[in-house]
Short mmCIF file of N, CA and C in Angstrom, two decimals:
data_model
loop_
_atom_site.label_atom_id
_atom_site.label_comp_id
_atom_site.label_asym_id
_atom_site.label_seq_id
_atom_site.Cartn_x
_atom_site.Cartn_y
_atom_site.Cartn_z
N UNK A 519 -19.76 -11.70 38.00
CA UNK A 519 -19.55 -10.67 36.99
C UNK A 519 -20.24 -9.40 37.44
N UNK A 520 -19.66 -8.30 37.16
CA UNK A 520 -20.20 -6.99 37.50
C UNK A 520 -21.49 -6.74 36.74
N UNK A 521 -22.54 -6.29 37.43
CA UNK A 521 -23.83 -6.03 36.81
C UNK A 521 -23.71 -5.00 35.69
N UNK A 522 -22.87 -3.98 35.90
CA UNK A 522 -22.68 -2.94 34.89
C UNK A 522 -22.15 -3.55 33.59
N UNK A 523 -21.21 -4.49 33.69
CA UNK A 523 -20.65 -5.15 32.51
C UNK A 523 -21.72 -5.97 31.81
N UNK A 524 -22.54 -6.69 32.58
CA UNK A 524 -23.61 -7.48 31.99
C UNK A 524 -24.59 -6.61 31.21
N UNK A 525 -24.94 -5.48 31.76
CA UNK A 525 -25.88 -4.59 31.10
C UNK A 525 -25.28 -4.07 29.80
N UNK A 526 -24.02 -3.64 29.85
CA UNK A 526 -23.39 -3.10 28.65
C UNK A 526 -23.21 -4.18 27.58
N UNK A 527 -22.89 -5.40 27.98
CA UNK A 527 -22.73 -6.48 27.00
C UNK A 527 -24.05 -6.76 26.28
N UNK A 528 -25.15 -6.66 27.00
CA UNK A 528 -26.46 -6.88 26.40
C UNK A 528 -26.83 -5.83 25.38
N UNK A 529 -26.28 -4.65 25.50
CA UNK A 529 -26.60 -3.58 24.57
C UNK A 529 -25.64 -3.49 23.41
N UNK A 530 -24.57 -4.24 23.42
CA UNK A 530 -23.58 -4.19 22.35
C UNK A 530 -24.11 -4.69 21.03
N UNK A 531 -25.18 -5.49 21.05
CA UNK A 531 -25.71 -6.06 19.82
C UNK A 531 -26.51 -5.05 19.02
N UNK A 532 -26.93 -3.98 19.63
CA UNK A 532 -27.70 -2.97 18.92
C UNK A 532 -26.80 -2.16 18.00
N UNK A 533 -27.43 -1.55 17.00
CA UNK A 533 -26.68 -0.68 16.09
C UNK A 533 -26.08 0.46 16.89
N UNK A 534 -24.80 0.73 16.64
CA UNK A 534 -24.13 1.78 17.40
C UNK A 534 -24.39 3.13 16.77
N UNK A 535 -24.71 4.09 17.63
CA UNK A 535 -24.92 5.47 17.20
C UNK A 535 -23.86 6.32 17.85
N UNK A 536 -23.49 7.39 17.18
CA UNK A 536 -22.55 8.32 17.79
C UNK A 536 -23.33 9.16 18.78
N UNK A 537 -22.94 9.12 20.07
CA UNK A 537 -23.69 9.89 21.06
C UNK A 537 -23.52 11.39 20.87
N UNK A 538 -24.56 12.13 21.23
CA UNK A 538 -24.49 13.58 21.15
C UNK A 538 -23.58 14.09 22.26
N UNK A 539 -23.21 15.35 22.19
CA UNK A 539 -22.34 15.94 23.21
C UNK A 539 -22.99 15.86 24.59
N UNK A 540 -24.26 16.22 24.66
CA UNK A 540 -24.93 16.16 25.97
C UNK A 540 -25.10 14.70 26.41
N UNK A 541 -25.38 13.82 25.46
CA UNK A 541 -25.52 12.40 25.79
C UNK A 541 -24.25 11.83 26.40
N UNK A 542 -23.12 12.19 25.83
CA UNK A 542 -21.83 11.74 26.36
C UNK A 542 -21.59 12.28 27.76
N UNK A 543 -21.95 13.53 27.96
CA UNK A 543 -21.74 14.14 29.28
C UNK A 543 -22.66 13.51 30.33
N UNK A 544 -23.89 13.22 29.94
CA UNK A 544 -24.81 12.57 30.87
C UNK A 544 -24.32 11.16 31.20
N UNK A 545 -23.83 10.44 30.20
CA UNK A 545 -23.27 9.11 30.46
C UNK A 545 -22.11 9.19 31.44
N UNK A 546 -21.27 10.20 31.29
CA UNK A 546 -20.15 10.38 32.22
C UNK A 546 -20.64 10.65 33.64
N UNK A 547 -21.67 11.49 33.76
CA UNK A 547 -22.23 11.76 35.08
C UNK A 547 -22.85 10.51 35.68
N UNK A 548 -23.54 9.74 34.85
CA UNK A 548 -24.15 8.50 35.32
C UNK A 548 -23.07 7.51 35.77
N UNK A 549 -21.99 7.43 35.02
CA UNK A 549 -20.89 6.53 35.38
C UNK A 549 -20.22 6.93 36.69
N UNK A 550 -20.36 8.19 37.08
CA UNK A 550 -19.72 8.65 38.31
C UNK A 550 -20.53 8.32 39.56
N UNK A 551 -21.76 7.83 39.37
CA UNK A 551 -22.59 7.46 40.52
C UNK A 551 -22.09 6.17 41.16
N UNK A 552 -22.38 5.97 42.43
CA UNK A 552 -22.04 4.69 43.07
C UNK A 552 -22.76 3.54 42.35
N UNK A 553 -22.14 2.38 42.30
CA UNK A 553 -22.65 1.22 41.57
C UNK A 553 -24.13 0.89 41.86
N UNK A 554 -24.57 0.82 43.13
CA UNK A 554 -25.97 0.46 43.37
C UNK A 554 -26.95 1.47 42.77
N UNK A 555 -26.63 2.74 42.87
CA UNK A 555 -27.51 3.77 42.32
C UNK A 555 -27.49 3.75 40.80
N UNK A 556 -26.31 3.59 40.23
CA UNK A 556 -26.18 3.55 38.77
C UNK A 556 -26.96 2.36 38.21
N UNK A 557 -26.79 1.19 38.82
CA UNK A 557 -27.48 -0.01 38.35
C UNK A 557 -28.99 0.16 38.45
N UNK A 558 -29.47 0.70 39.57
CA UNK A 558 -30.91 0.89 39.75
C UNK A 558 -31.47 1.85 38.71
N UNK A 559 -30.77 2.94 38.43
CA UNK A 559 -31.24 3.91 37.44
C UNK A 559 -31.26 3.32 36.04
N UNK A 560 -30.24 2.59 35.69
CA UNK A 560 -30.19 1.98 34.35
C UNK A 560 -31.30 0.95 34.19
N UNK A 561 -31.46 0.12 35.20
CA UNK A 561 -32.50 -0.90 35.11
C UNK A 561 -33.90 -0.27 35.06
N UNK A 562 -34.10 0.81 35.77
CA UNK A 562 -35.42 1.45 35.80
C UNK A 562 -35.71 2.24 34.54
N UNK A 563 -34.79 3.10 34.15
CA UNK A 563 -35.09 4.05 33.08
C UNK A 563 -34.58 3.64 31.70
N UNK A 564 -33.60 2.77 31.64
CA UNK A 564 -33.15 2.31 30.32
C UNK A 564 -33.78 0.96 30.00
N UNK A 565 -33.86 0.10 30.99
CA UNK A 565 -34.43 -1.23 30.77
C UNK A 565 -35.93 -1.28 31.09
N UNK A 566 -36.47 -0.21 31.68
CA UNK A 566 -37.89 -0.08 31.97
C UNK A 566 -38.42 -1.16 32.91
N UNK A 567 -37.60 -1.54 33.89
CA UNK A 567 -38.03 -2.52 34.89
C UNK A 567 -38.73 -1.80 36.04
N UNK A 568 -39.64 -2.49 36.68
CA UNK A 568 -40.31 -1.94 37.85
C UNK A 568 -39.39 -2.07 39.06
N UNK A 569 -39.65 -1.31 40.13
CA UNK A 569 -38.84 -1.47 41.34
C UNK A 569 -38.85 -2.91 41.87
N UNK A 570 -39.99 -3.59 41.74
CA UNK A 570 -40.08 -4.98 42.18
C UNK A 570 -39.16 -5.88 41.35
N UNK A 571 -39.15 -5.67 40.03
CA UNK A 571 -38.28 -6.46 39.15
C UNK A 571 -36.81 -6.18 39.43
N UNK A 572 -36.50 -4.92 39.72
CA UNK A 572 -35.12 -4.55 40.03
C UNK A 572 -34.68 -5.24 41.31
N UNK A 573 -35.53 -5.21 42.33
CA UNK A 573 -35.20 -5.85 43.61
C UNK A 573 -34.96 -7.35 43.41
N UNK A 574 -35.81 -7.99 42.60
CA UNK A 574 -35.65 -9.42 42.34
C UNK A 574 -34.36 -9.69 41.57
N UNK A 575 -34.10 -8.91 40.54
CA UNK A 575 -32.90 -9.10 39.72
C UNK A 575 -31.63 -8.92 40.53
N UNK A 576 -31.63 -7.92 41.42
CA UNK A 576 -30.44 -7.63 42.23
C UNK A 576 -30.41 -8.44 43.52
N UNK A 577 -31.41 -9.31 43.72
CA UNK A 577 -31.52 -10.09 44.96
C UNK A 577 -31.41 -9.17 46.17
N UNK A 578 -32.17 -8.11 46.13
CA UNK A 578 -32.14 -7.09 47.18
C UNK A 578 -33.56 -6.84 47.67
N UNK A 579 -33.69 -6.35 48.90
CA UNK A 579 -35.03 -6.02 49.38
C UNK A 579 -35.63 -4.87 48.56
N UNK A 580 -36.95 -4.85 48.49
CA UNK A 580 -37.63 -3.81 47.72
C UNK A 580 -37.28 -2.42 48.23
N UNK A 581 -37.01 -2.30 49.52
CA UNK A 581 -36.62 -1.00 50.08
C UNK A 581 -35.37 -0.46 49.41
N UNK A 582 -34.57 -1.32 48.82
CA UNK A 582 -33.36 -0.88 48.12
C UNK A 582 -33.72 -0.01 46.93
N UNK A 583 -34.97 -0.09 46.47
CA UNK A 583 -35.37 0.74 45.34
C UNK A 583 -35.25 2.22 45.69
N UNK A 584 -35.05 2.53 46.97
CA UNK A 584 -34.80 3.91 47.36
C UNK A 584 -33.51 4.41 46.71
N UNK A 585 -32.67 3.49 46.25
CA UNK A 585 -31.47 3.88 45.51
C UNK A 585 -31.86 4.68 44.28
N UNK A 586 -33.05 4.40 43.75
CA UNK A 586 -33.52 5.15 42.59
C UNK A 586 -33.67 6.62 42.93
N UNK A 587 -34.35 6.90 44.04
CA UNK A 587 -34.55 8.29 44.42
C UNK A 587 -33.23 8.98 44.77
N UNK A 588 -32.37 8.28 45.52
CA UNK A 588 -31.07 8.86 45.87
C UNK A 588 -30.23 9.07 44.63
N UNK A 589 -30.25 8.11 43.72
CA UNK A 589 -29.48 8.22 42.49
C UNK A 589 -29.96 9.37 41.62
N UNK A 590 -31.28 9.51 41.50
CA UNK A 590 -31.82 10.62 40.71
C UNK A 590 -31.47 11.96 41.33
N UNK A 591 -31.56 12.05 42.66
CA UNK A 591 -31.23 13.30 43.34
C UNK A 591 -29.77 13.66 43.11
N UNK A 592 -28.89 12.68 43.24
CA UNK A 592 -27.46 12.92 43.03
C UNK A 592 -27.17 13.26 41.58
N UNK A 593 -27.81 12.56 40.64
CA UNK A 593 -27.60 12.84 39.22
C UNK A 593 -28.09 14.24 38.86
N UNK A 594 -29.24 14.65 39.41
CA UNK A 594 -29.73 16.01 39.16
C UNK A 594 -28.77 17.06 39.69
N UNK A 595 -28.24 16.81 40.89
CA UNK A 595 -27.30 17.77 41.47
C UNK A 595 -26.04 17.88 40.61
N UNK A 596 -25.53 16.74 40.16
CA UNK A 596 -24.34 16.76 39.30
C UNK A 596 -24.65 17.44 37.98
N UNK A 597 -25.81 17.15 37.39
CA UNK A 597 -26.18 17.76 36.11
C UNK A 597 -26.32 19.27 36.25
N UNK A 598 -26.89 19.71 37.35
CA UNK A 598 -27.07 21.16 37.56
C UNK A 598 -25.73 21.87 37.57
N UNK A 599 -24.72 21.25 38.17
CA UNK A 599 -23.43 21.93 38.24
C UNK A 599 -22.56 21.68 37.00
N UNK A 600 -22.76 20.57 36.29
CA UNK A 600 -21.89 20.25 35.16
C UNK A 600 -22.51 20.56 33.79
N UNK A 601 -23.81 20.75 33.74
CA UNK A 601 -24.47 20.97 32.45
C UNK A 601 -25.23 22.30 32.43
N UNK A 602 -24.66 23.31 33.04
CA UNK A 602 -25.33 24.60 33.17
C UNK A 602 -25.75 25.19 31.82
N UNK A 603 -24.97 24.98 30.79
CA UNK A 603 -25.30 25.59 29.50
C UNK A 603 -26.56 24.99 28.86
N UNK A 604 -27.03 23.85 29.39
CA UNK A 604 -28.23 23.22 28.86
C UNK A 604 -29.48 23.52 29.70
N UNK A 605 -29.32 24.27 30.79
CA UNK A 605 -30.43 24.55 31.69
C UNK A 605 -30.94 25.95 31.46
N UNK A 606 -32.23 26.07 31.21
CA UNK A 606 -32.83 27.38 31.00
C UNK A 606 -33.02 28.10 32.32
N UNK A 607 -32.85 29.41 32.31
CA UNK A 607 -33.13 30.23 33.47
C UNK A 607 -32.09 30.16 34.57
N UNK A 608 -30.91 29.64 34.27
CA UNK A 608 -29.86 29.58 35.29
C UNK A 608 -28.85 30.68 35.03
#
């Protein structure tokens, strides 16, 4: 089963909220990331797992946690170009 599907199924039990406009746009940007980077970011920042826990869960070497840094860099770049109206001083 796809890790992304497993994560979303686990969150379906929570009360559903209508996402804000920026929240929806950020989710779209996150969904556009490659699967390994998206999974690492969700596990780290939404599930609050440590890089060690992420590596164990994904059965990957700890060095794979570098996906976090690459994913954040890519997400920031996408956000800078797609969410300009939310950035001060641009």
